[in-house]
């Protein structure tokens, strides 16, 4: 007989969220597609695997997560993971002292710091501003304070860093154009040593780092790269050549999100 919260895990458990369910199904569909491409399943049981392949293909064609939803989900997941890392605070005692002879330190949940880098080498500042408006809304909803956000611009070099309530202020008086080198942006994000690092670019980059940038100390940041795709995008934006190229370098140590801004979104935002 199962006890509440034990055994089969169905009682006293929150279970898997809807977003996590979708992510798991996407991974299964991706694995099936990789097996088929490698020629696995051509022998016995091939028909059964073929049925699974049809399911995976249908899911891939019908699956499209709006960029706002994908950005929101990835940000909240990465932010909450950093926020949930409890640590001891020895500047004050714990409210509960189980042993009178020993002074136990208090536990506190750190407030994650966020670093944001904007690629201003291209000419899509309007799309960057619209995407950043949504990012600001997501951060506010997650409880991020302005004093916890550092932002800067980067083309061939990184600009000065600002502690900002609205990261869009670093784009004021900046003119797009020039070369495209994002390695200085990732290096500066690592140097800042924030808990969550976000880089926004148009994807036309020839120096994506193959390995996670090393910052000071042992602290490792969570990286999210947002690729703003211009023009009419047909099919899954994750299959866009710029996304494929970015994930080849960044996918092993960070998240890569396609940002597909529609004409209606730009018109509504006035960009």
PDB file of C-alpha atoms in Angstrom:
ATOM      1  CA  UNK A   1       0.000   0.000   0.000  1.00  0.00           C
ATOM      2  CA  UNK A   2       1.376   3.388  -0.997  1.00  0.00           C
ATOM      3  CA  UNK A   3       1.836   6.218   1.463  1.00  0.00           C
ATOM      4  CA  UNK A   4       1.019   9.791   0.451  1.00  0.00           C
ATOM      5  CA  UNK A   5       3.986  11.191  -1.491  1.00  0.00           C
ATOM      6  CA  UNK A   6       5.734   7.804  -1.746  1.00  0.00           C
ATOM      7  CA  UNK A   7       5.622   4.759  -3.999  1.00  0.00           C
ATOM      8  CA  UNK A   8       4.198   5.489  -7.420  1.00  0.00           C
ATOM      9  CA  UNK A   9       4.763   9.260  -7.170  1.00  0.00           C
ATOM     10  CA  UNK A  10       1.191  10.106  -8.161  1.00  0.00           C
ATOM     11  CA  UNK A  11       0.082  11.304  -4.750  1.00  0.00           C
ATOM     12  CA  UNK A  12       1.581  14.296  -3.034  1.00  0.00           C
ATOM     13  CA  UNK A  13       3.468  15.201  -6.196  1.00  0.00           C
ATOM     14  CA  UNK A  14       3.035  18.144  -8.526  1.00  0.00           C
ATOM     15  CA  UNK A  15       3.952  15.967 -11.505  1.00  0.00           C
ATOM     16  CA  UNK A  16       5.385  17.263 -14.759  1.00  0.00           C
ATOM     17  CA  UNK A  17       4.312  20.691 -15.942  1.00  0.00           C
ATOM     18  CA  UNK A  18       2.653  21.139 -19.322  1.00  0.00           C
ATOM     19  CA  UNK A  19       5.719  22.951 -20.644  1.00  0.00           C
ATOM     20  CA  UNK A  20       7.984  20.085 -19.496  1.00  0.00           C
ATOM     21  CA  UNK A  21       5.638  17.520 -21.095  1.00  0.00           C
ATOM     22  CA  UNK A  22       5.895  19.311 -24.429  1.00  0.00           C
ATOM     23  CA  UNK A  23       9.666  19.520 -24.108  1.00  0.00           C
ATOM     24  CA  UNK A  24       9.939  15.786 -23.346  1.00  0.00           C
ATOM     25  CA  UNK A  25       7.760  14.862 -26.338  1.00  0.00           C
ATOM     26  CA  UNK A  26       9.882  17.117 -28.561  1.00  0.00           C
ATOM     27  CA  UNK A  27      13.040  15.325 -27.400  1.00  0.00           C
ATOM     28  CA  UNK A  28      11.462  11.911 -28.081  1.00  0.00           C
ATOM     29  CA  UNK A  29      10.436  12.999 -31.590  1.00  0.00           C
ATOM     30  CA  UNK A  30      13.941  14.331 -32.213  1.00  0.00           C
ATOM     31  CA  UNK A  31      15.554  11.059 -31.037  1.00  0.00           C
ATOM     32  CA  UNK A  32      13.259   9.016 -33.310  1.00  0.00           C
ATOM     33  CA  UNK A  33      14.212  11.194 -36.270  1.00  0.00           C
ATOM     34  CA  UNK A  34      17.923  10.710 -35.522  1.00  0.00           C
ATOM     35  CA  UNK A  35      17.484   6.921 -35.322  1.00  0.00           C
ATOM     36  CA  UNK A  36      15.726   6.874 -38.691  1.00  0.00           C
ATOM     37  CA  UNK A  37      18.455   9.011 -40.298  1.00  0.00           C
ATOM     38  CA  UNK A  38      21.088   6.557 -39.010  1.00  0.00           C
ATOM     39  CA  UNK A  39      19.228   3.626 -40.597  1.00  0.00           C
ATOM     40  CA  UNK A  40      18.263   2.077 -37.279  1.00  0.00           C
ATOM     41  CA  UNK A  41      15.074   0.013 -37.399  1.00  0.00           C
ATOM     42  CA  UNK A  42      15.288  -1.191 -40.998  1.00  0.00           C
ATOM     43  CA  UNK A  43      15.169  -4.825 -39.854  1.00  0.00           C
ATOM     44  CA  UNK A  44      12.674  -6.535 -37.583  1.00  0.00           C
ATOM     45  CA  UNK A  45      10.289  -4.095 -35.972  1.00  0.00           C
ATOM     46  CA  UNK A  46      10.868  -1.632 -38.773  1.00  0.00           C
ATOM     47  CA  UNK A  47       7.149  -1.147 -39.368  1.00  0.00           C
ATOM     48  CA  UNK A  48       6.594  -0.233 -35.729  1.00  0.00           C
ATOM     49  CA  UNK A  49       9.443   2.251 -35.822  1.00  0.00           C
ATOM     50  CA  UNK A  50       8.027   3.552 -39.090  1.00  0.00           C
ATOM     51  CA  UNK A  51       4.773   4.361 -37.292  1.00  0.00           C
ATOM     52  CA  UNK A  52       6.749   6.211 -34.664  1.00  0.00           C
ATOM     53  CA  UNK A  53       8.609   8.058 -37.412  1.00  0.00           C
ATOM     54  CA  UNK A  54       5.280   9.154 -38.913  1.00  0.00           C
ATOM     55  CA  UNK A  55       4.198  10.432 -35.496  1.00  0.00           C
ATOM     56  CA  UNK A  56       7.484  12.299 -35.047  1.00  0.00           C
ATOM     57  CA  UNK A  57       7.159  13.868 -38.500  1.00  0.00           C
ATOM     58  CA  UNK A  58       3.576  14.971 -37.845  1.00  0.00           C
ATOM     59  CA  UNK A  59       4.579  16.458 -34.531  1.00  0.00           C
ATOM     60  CA  UNK A  60       7.483  18.312 -36.096  1.00  0.00           C
ATOM     61  CA  UNK A  61       5.288  19.801 -38.833  1.00  0.00           C
ATOM     62  CA  UNK A  62       2.494  20.800 -36.480  1.00  0.00           C
ATOM     63  CA  UNK A  63       4.734  21.971 -33.655  1.00  0.00           C
ATOM     64  CA  UNK A  64       5.478  25.647 -33.522  1.00  0.00           C
ATOM     65  CA  UNK A  65       6.011  27.456 -30.248  1.00  0.00           C
ATOM     66  CA  UNK A  66       5.615  31.247 -30.576  1.00  0.00           C
ATOM     67  CA  UNK A  67       8.883  32.971 -29.747  1.00  0.00           C
ATOM     68  CA  UNK A  68       7.383  34.841 -26.806  1.00  0.00           C
ATOM     69  CA  UNK A  69       6.242  31.608 -25.198  1.00  0.00           C
ATOM     70  CA  UNK A  70       9.579  29.884 -25.815  1.00  0.00           C
ATOM     71  CA  UNK A  71      11.558  32.841 -24.477  1.00  0.00           C
ATOM     72  CA  UNK A  72       9.329  33.072 -21.411  1.00  0.00           C
ATOM     73  CA  UNK A  73       9.615  29.354 -20.669  1.00  0.00           C
ATOM     74  CA  UNK A  74      13.406  29.202 -21.043  1.00  0.00           C
ATOM     75  CA  UNK A  75      13.986  32.374 -19.038  1.00  0.00           C
ATOM     76  CA  UNK A  76      11.751  31.327 -16.148  1.00  0.00           C
ATOM     77  CA  UNK A  77      13.287  27.849 -16.019  1.00  0.00           C
ATOM     78  CA  UNK A  78      16.877  29.148 -16.009  1.00  0.00           C
ATOM     79  CA  UNK A  79      16.058  31.973 -13.580  1.00  0.00           C
ATOM     80  CA  UNK A  80      14.221  29.731 -11.117  1.00  0.00           C
ATOM     81  CA  UNK A  81      17.079  27.197 -11.122  1.00  0.00           C
ATOM     82  CA  UNK A  82      19.506  29.919 -10.071  1.00  0.00           C
ATOM     83  CA  UNK A  83      17.047  31.462  -7.614  1.00  0.00           C
ATOM     84  CA  UNK A  84      16.470  28.126  -5.910  1.00  0.00           C
ATOM     85  CA  UNK A  85      20.110  27.649  -4.922  1.00  0.00           C
ATOM     86  CA  UNK A  86      19.942  28.143  -1.170  1.00  0.00           C
ATOM     87  CA  UNK A  87      23.102  29.143   0.611  1.00  0.00           C
ATOM     88  CA  UNK A  88      24.138  29.863   4.179  1.00  0.00           C
ATOM     89  CA  UNK A  89      24.265  33.424   5.468  1.00  0.00           C
ATOM     90  CA  UNK A  90      26.632  33.637   8.437  1.00  0.00           C
ATOM     91  CA  UNK A  91      25.890  37.296   9.057  1.00  0.00           C
ATOM     92  CA  UNK A  92      22.827  36.290  11.045  1.00  0.00           C
ATOM     93  CA  UNK A  93      21.713  33.192  12.981  1.00  0.00           C
ATOM     94  CA  UNK A  94      18.993  30.830  11.880  1.00  0.00           C
ATOM     95  CA  UNK A  95      15.593  31.323  13.477  1.00  0.00           C
ATOM     96  CA  UNK A  96      15.658  27.643  14.384  1.00  0.00           C
ATOM     97  CA  UNK A  97      18.511  26.479  16.606  1.00  0.00           C
ATOM     98  CA  UNK A  98      18.211  22.683  17.094  1.00  0.00           C
ATOM     99  CA  UNK A  99      21.282  22.511  19.378  1.00  0.00           C
ATOM    100  CA  UNK A 100      21.674  25.230  22.042  1.00  0.00           C
ATOM    101  CA  UNK A 101      25.479  24.919  22.160  1.00  0.00           C
ATOM    102  CA  UNK A 102      25.951  25.570  18.419  1.00  0.00           C
ATOM    103  CA  UNK A 103      24.991  28.721  16.528  1.00  0.00           C
ATOM    104  CA  UNK A 104      23.561  27.709  13.144  1.00  0.00           C
ATOM    105  CA  UNK A 105      23.710  30.230  10.242  1.00  0.00           C
ATOM    106  CA  UNK A 106      20.566  31.315   8.443  1.00  0.00           C
ATOM    107  CA  UNK A 107      19.616  30.117   4.977  1.00  0.00           C
ATOM    108  CA  UNK A 108      18.915  32.591   2.231  1.00  0.00           C
ATOM    109  CA  UNK A 109      17.907  32.370  -1.411  1.00  0.00           C
ATOM    110  CA  UNK A 110      20.193  34.473  -3.606  1.00  0.00           C
ATOM    111  CA  UNK A 111      18.731  37.018  -6.015  1.00  0.00           C
ATOM    112  CA  UNK A 112      20.072  36.016  -9.434  1.00  0.00           C
ATOM    113  CA  UNK A 113      22.033  38.589 -11.418  1.00  0.00           C
ATOM    114  CA  UNK A 114      21.432  38.924 -15.143  1.00  0.00           C
ATOM    115  CA  UNK A 115      23.746  40.057 -17.935  1.00  0.00           C
ATOM    116  CA  UNK A 116      22.398  41.047 -21.361  1.00  0.00           C
ATOM    117  CA  UNK A 117      24.409  41.711 -24.530  1.00  0.00           C
ATOM    118  CA  UNK A 118      22.868  43.248 -27.665  1.00  0.00           C
ATOM    119  CA  UNK A 119      24.393  42.709 -31.109  1.00  0.00           C
ATOM    120  CA  UNK A 120      24.137  46.109 -32.811  1.00  0.00           C
ATOM    121  CA  UNK A 121      26.251  45.245 -35.837  1.00  0.00           C
ATOM    122  CA  UNK A 122      23.240  44.692 -38.093  1.00  0.00           C
ATOM    123  CA  UNK A 123      20.344  46.883 -39.059  1.00  0.00           C
ATOM    124  CA  UNK A 124      17.533  45.163 -37.151  1.00  0.00           C
ATOM    125  CA  UNK A 125      17.449  47.415 -34.102  1.00  0.00           C
ATOM    126  CA  UNK A 126      13.661  47.610 -34.418  1.00  0.00           C
ATOM    127  CA  UNK A 127      13.347  43.851 -33.978  1.00  0.00           C
ATOM    128  CA  UNK A 128      15.812  43.935 -31.082  1.00  0.00           C
ATOM    129  CA  UNK A 129      13.771  46.620 -29.336  1.00  0.00           C
ATOM    130  CA  UNK A 130      10.515  44.707 -29.796  1.00  0.00           C
ATOM    131  CA  UNK A 131      12.060  41.460 -28.544  1.00  0.00           C
ATOM    132  CA  UNK A 132      13.625  43.317 -25.609  1.00  0.00           C
ATOM    133  CA  UNK A 133      10.276  44.834 -24.664  1.00  0.00           C
ATOM    134  CA  UNK A 134       8.985  41.299 -24.185  1.00  0.00           C
ATOM    135  CA  UNK A 135      12.126  40.328 -22.247  1.00  0.00           C
ATOM    136  CA  UNK A 136      11.599  43.263 -19.883  1.00  0.00           C
ATOM    137  CA  UNK A 137       8.006  42.152 -19.265  1.00  0.00           C
ATOM    138  CA  UNK A 138       9.161  38.601 -18.548  1.00  0.00           C
ATOM    139  CA  UNK A 139      11.817  39.808 -16.110  1.00  0.00           C
ATOM    140  CA  UNK A 140       9.356  42.026 -14.267  1.00  0.00           C
ATOM    141  CA  UNK A 141       6.896  39.142 -13.974  1.00  0.00           C
ATOM    142  CA  UNK A 142       9.696  36.968 -12.563  1.00  0.00           C
ATOM    143  CA  UNK A 143      10.540  39.533  -9.884  1.00  0.00           C
ATOM    144  CA  UNK A 144      13.814  40.760 -11.378  1.00  0.00           C
ATOM    145  CA  UNK A 145      14.933  44.130 -10.039  1.00  0.00           C
ATOM    146  CA  UNK A 146      16.654  46.760 -12.137  1.00  0.00           C
ATOM    147  CA  UNK A 147      19.695  46.706  -9.883  1.00  0.00           C
ATOM    148  CA  UNK A 148      20.182  43.039 -10.780  1.00  0.00           C
ATOM    149  CA  UNK A 149      20.494  43.645 -14.541  1.00  0.00           C
ATOM    150  CA  UNK A 150      23.677  44.598 -16.399  1.00  0.00           C
ATOM    151  CA  UNK A 151      23.463  45.348 -20.124  1.00  0.00           C
ATOM    152  CA  UNK A 152      25.848  46.364 -22.898  1.00  0.00           C
ATOM    153  CA  UNK A 153      26.070  46.513 -26.698  1.00  0.00           C
ATOM    154  CA  UNK A 154      28.565  44.615 -28.855  1.00  0.00           C
ATOM    155  CA  UNK A 155      29.625  44.584 -32.510  1.00  0.00           C
ATOM    156  CA  UNK A 156      33.356  44.012 -32.903  1.00  0.00           C
ATOM    157  CA  UNK A 157      33.964  45.117 -29.308  1.00  0.00           C
ATOM    158  CA  UNK A 158      31.812  45.360 -26.196  1.00  0.00           C
ATOM    159  CA  UNK A 159      30.578  48.713 -24.948  1.00  0.00           C
ATOM    160  CA  UNK A 160      30.558  49.910 -21.350  1.00  0.00           C
ATOM    161  CA  UNK A 161      28.238  48.035 -19.021  1.00  0.00           C
ATOM    162  CA  UNK A 162      25.241  49.734 -17.437  1.00  0.00           C
ATOM    163  CA  UNK A 163      23.174  48.666 -14.446  1.00  0.00           C
ATOM    164  CA  UNK A 164      19.693  49.340 -15.761  1.00  0.00           C
ATOM    165  CA  UNK A 165      15.996  49.064 -14.986  1.00  0.00           C
ATOM    166  CA  UNK A 166      15.364  48.745 -18.708  1.00  0.00           C
ATOM    167  CA  UNK A 167      18.155  47.134 -20.785  1.00  0.00           C
ATOM    168  CA  UNK A 168      16.917  48.994 -23.864  1.00  0.00           C
ATOM    169  CA  UNK A 169      18.596  52.150 -22.602  1.00  0.00           C
ATOM    170  CA  UNK A 170      21.966  50.791 -23.795  1.00  0.00           C
ATOM    171  CA  UNK A 171      20.628  51.057 -27.363  1.00  0.00           C
ATOM    172  CA  UNK A 172      19.940  54.775 -27.081  1.00  0.00           C
ATOM    173  CA  UNK A 173      21.995  56.841 -29.543  1.00  0.00           C
ATOM    174  CA  UNK A 174      23.529  53.705 -31.073  1.00  0.00           C
ATOM    175  CA  UNK A 175      23.661  53.269 -34.835  1.00  0.00           C
ATOM    176  CA  UNK A 176      23.630  49.771 -36.298  1.00  0.00           C
ATOM    177  CA  UNK A 177      26.273  48.631 -38.747  1.00  0.00           C
ATOM    178  CA  UNK A 178      29.874  47.552 -38.808  1.00  0.00           C
ATOM    179  CA  UNK A 179      31.501  44.166 -38.242  1.00  0.00           C
ATOM    180  CA  UNK A 180      30.003  41.192 -36.464  1.00  0.00           C
ATOM    181  CA  UNK A 181      32.074  39.529 -33.757  1.00  0.00           C
ATOM    182  CA  UNK A 182      30.189  38.082 -30.813  1.00  0.00           C
ATOM    183  CA  UNK A 183      33.124  36.457 -29.024  1.00  0.00           C
ATOM    184  CA  UNK A 184      33.848  39.739 -27.160  1.00  0.00           C
ATOM    185  CA  UNK A 185      30.196  39.727 -26.033  1.00  0.00           C
ATOM    186  CA  UNK A 186      30.362  36.223 -24.596  1.00  0.00           C
ATOM    187  CA  UNK A 187      33.729  36.947 -22.997  1.00  0.00           C
ATOM    188  CA  UNK A 188      32.367  40.039 -21.283  1.00  0.00           C
ATOM    189  CA  UNK A 189      29.267  38.172 -20.096  1.00  0.00           C
ATOM    190  CA  UNK A 190      31.566  35.564 -18.556  1.00  0.00           C
ATOM    191  CA  UNK A 191      33.722  38.280 -16.998  1.00  0.00           C
ATOM    192  CA  UNK A 192      30.664  39.878 -15.373  1.00  0.00           C
ATOM    193  CA  UNK A 193      29.950  36.530 -13.709  1.00  0.00           C
ATOM    194  CA  UNK A 194      26.165  36.825 -13.588  1.00  0.00           C
ATOM    195  CA  UNK A 195      23.869  33.883 -12.873  1.00  0.00           C
ATOM    196  CA  UNK A 196      22.026  34.209 -16.191  1.00  0.00           C
ATOM    197  CA  UNK A 197      23.576  35.591 -19.391  1.00  0.00           C
ATOM    198  CA  UNK A 198      21.546  36.514 -22.486  1.00  0.00           C
ATOM    199  CA  UNK A 199      22.961  37.509 -25.881  1.00  0.00           C
ATOM    200  CA  UNK A 200      20.674  38.883 -28.612  1.00  0.00           C
ATOM    201  CA  UNK A 201      21.933  38.740 -32.210  1.00  0.00           C
ATOM    202  CA  UNK A 202      20.742  38.452 -35.818  1.00  0.00           C
ATOM    203  CA  UNK A 203      22.747  35.242 -36.199  1.00  0.00           C
ATOM    204  CA  UNK A 204      25.167  36.483 -38.868  1.00  0.00           C
ATOM    205  CA  UNK A 205      28.165  35.658 -36.704  1.00  0.00           C
ATOM    206  CA  UNK A 206      31.394  33.949 -37.698  1.00  0.00           C
ATOM    207  CA  UNK A 207      32.988  33.548 -34.273  1.00  0.00           C
ATOM    208  CA  UNK A 208      30.497  31.778 -32.009  1.00  0.00           C
ATOM    209  CA  UNK A 209      32.573  30.228 -29.191  1.00  0.00           C
ATOM    210  CA  UNK A 210      32.710  26.434 -29.316  1.00  0.00           C
ATOM    211  CA  UNK A 211      33.095  26.143 -25.553  1.00  0.00           C
ATOM    212  CA  UNK A 212      31.467  27.910 -22.642  1.00  0.00           C
ATOM    213  CA  UNK A 213      33.368  31.136 -21.868  1.00  0.00           C
ATOM    214  CA  UNK A 214      35.293  30.970 -18.618  1.00  0.00           C
ATOM    215  CA  UNK A 215      34.636  33.678 -16.069  1.00  0.00           C
ATOM    216  CA  UNK A 216      36.232  34.442 -12.761  1.00  0.00           C
ATOM    217  CA  UNK A 217      36.150  31.732 -10.097  1.00  0.00           C
ATOM    218  CA  UNK A 218      34.158  28.506 -10.306  1.00  0.00           C
ATOM    219  CA  UNK A 219      30.786  30.145 -10.890  1.00  0.00           C
ATOM    220  CA  UNK A 220      29.106  29.181 -14.167  1.00  0.00           C
ATOM    221  CA  UNK A 221      26.439  31.263 -15.797  1.00  0.00           C
ATOM    222  CA  UNK A 222      23.377  29.930 -17.617  1.00  0.00           C
ATOM    223  CA  UNK A 223      23.525  31.135 -21.245  1.00  0.00           C
ATOM    224  CA  UNK A 224      20.611  31.927 -23.553  1.00  0.00           C
ATOM    225  CA  UNK A 225      21.308  33.124 -27.108  1.00  0.00           C
ATOM    226  CA  UNK A 226      18.383  34.719 -28.967  1.00  0.00           C
ATOM    227  CA  UNK A 227      18.685  34.606 -32.769  1.00  0.00           C
ATOM    228  CA  UNK A 228      16.447  37.195 -34.447  1.00  0.00           C
ATOM    229  CA  UNK A 229      15.450  35.783 -37.852  1.00  0.00           C
ATOM    230  CA  UNK A 230      14.386  38.308 -40.482  1.00  0.00           C
ATOM    231  CA  UNK A 231      12.076  37.862 -43.445  1.00  0.00           C
ATOM    232  CA  UNK A 232       9.364  35.272 -43.987  1.00  0.00           C
ATOM    233  CA  UNK A 233      10.251  32.038 -42.194  1.00  0.00           C
ATOM    234  CA  UNK A 234       8.669  28.872 -43.579  1.00  0.00           C
ATOM    235  CA  UNK A 235       8.554  25.713 -41.487  1.00  0.00           C
ATOM    236  CA  UNK A 236      10.131  25.260 -38.081  1.00  0.00           C
ATOM    237  CA  UNK A 237      12.415  28.242 -37.288  1.00  0.00           C
ATOM    238  CA  UNK A 238      14.657  25.862 -35.351  1.00  0.00           C
ATOM    239  CA  UNK A 239      15.644  24.375 -38.732  1.00  0.00           C
ATOM    240  CA  UNK A 240      16.705  27.749 -40.171  1.00  0.00           C
ATOM    241  CA  UNK A 241      20.367  27.644 -41.342  1.00  0.00           C
ATOM    242  CA  UNK A 242      21.346  30.407 -38.896  1.00  0.00           C
ATOM    243  CA  UNK A 243      19.817  28.427 -36.019  1.00  0.00           C
ATOM    244  CA  UNK A 244      21.484  25.193 -37.119  1.00  0.00           C
ATOM    245  CA  UNK A 245      24.857  26.944 -37.297  1.00  0.00           C
ATOM    246  CA  UNK A 246      24.411  28.609 -33.900  1.00  0.00           C
ATOM    247  CA  UNK A 247      23.315  25.391 -32.172  1.00  0.00           C
ATOM    248  CA  UNK A 248      26.311  23.568 -33.640  1.00  0.00           C
ATOM    249  CA  UNK A 249      28.567  25.773 -31.520  1.00  0.00           C
ATOM    250  CA  UNK A 250      26.348  26.890 -28.648  1.00  0.00           C
ATOM    251  CA  UNK A 251      23.915  23.996 -28.222  1.00  0.00           C
ATOM    252  CA  UNK A 252      26.189  21.913 -25.999  1.00  0.00           C
ATOM    253  CA  UNK A 253      26.511  24.547 -23.275  1.00  0.00           C
ATOM    254  CA  UNK A 254      23.607  26.954 -23.723  1.00  0.00           C
ATOM    255  CA  UNK A 255      20.070  27.472 -24.977  1.00  0.00           C
ATOM    256  CA  UNK A 256      19.463  28.892 -28.461  1.00  0.00           C
ATOM    257  CA  UNK A 257      16.055  30.442 -29.184  1.00  0.00           C
ATOM    258  CA  UNK A 258      14.774  31.633 -32.588  1.00  0.00           C
ATOM    259  CA  UNK A 259      12.999  34.996 -32.483  1.00  0.00           C
ATOM    260  CA  UNK A 260      10.607  35.414 -35.419  1.00  0.00           C
ATOM    261  CA  UNK A 261       9.075  38.887 -35.292  1.00  0.00           C
ATOM    262  CA  UNK A 262       6.050  39.286 -37.546  1.00  0.00           C
ATOM    263  CA  UNK A 263       5.099  42.420 -39.463  1.00  0.00           C
ATOM    264  CA  UNK A 264       1.952  42.656 -37.336  1.00  0.00           C
ATOM    265  CA  UNK A 265       4.015  42.643 -34.138  1.00  0.00           C
ATOM    266  CA  UNK A 266       6.310  45.369 -35.471  1.00  0.00           C
ATOM    267  CA  UNK A 267       3.371  47.514 -36.591  1.00  0.00           C
ATOM    268  CA  UNK A 268       1.614  47.108 -33.237  1.00  0.00           C
ATOM    269  CA  UNK A 269       4.763  48.055 -31.357  1.00  0.00           C
ATOM    270  CA  UNK A 270       5.480  50.999 -33.664  1.00  0.00           C
ATOM    271  CA  UNK A 271       8.925  49.750 -34.793  1.00  0.00           C
TER     272      UNK A 271
END
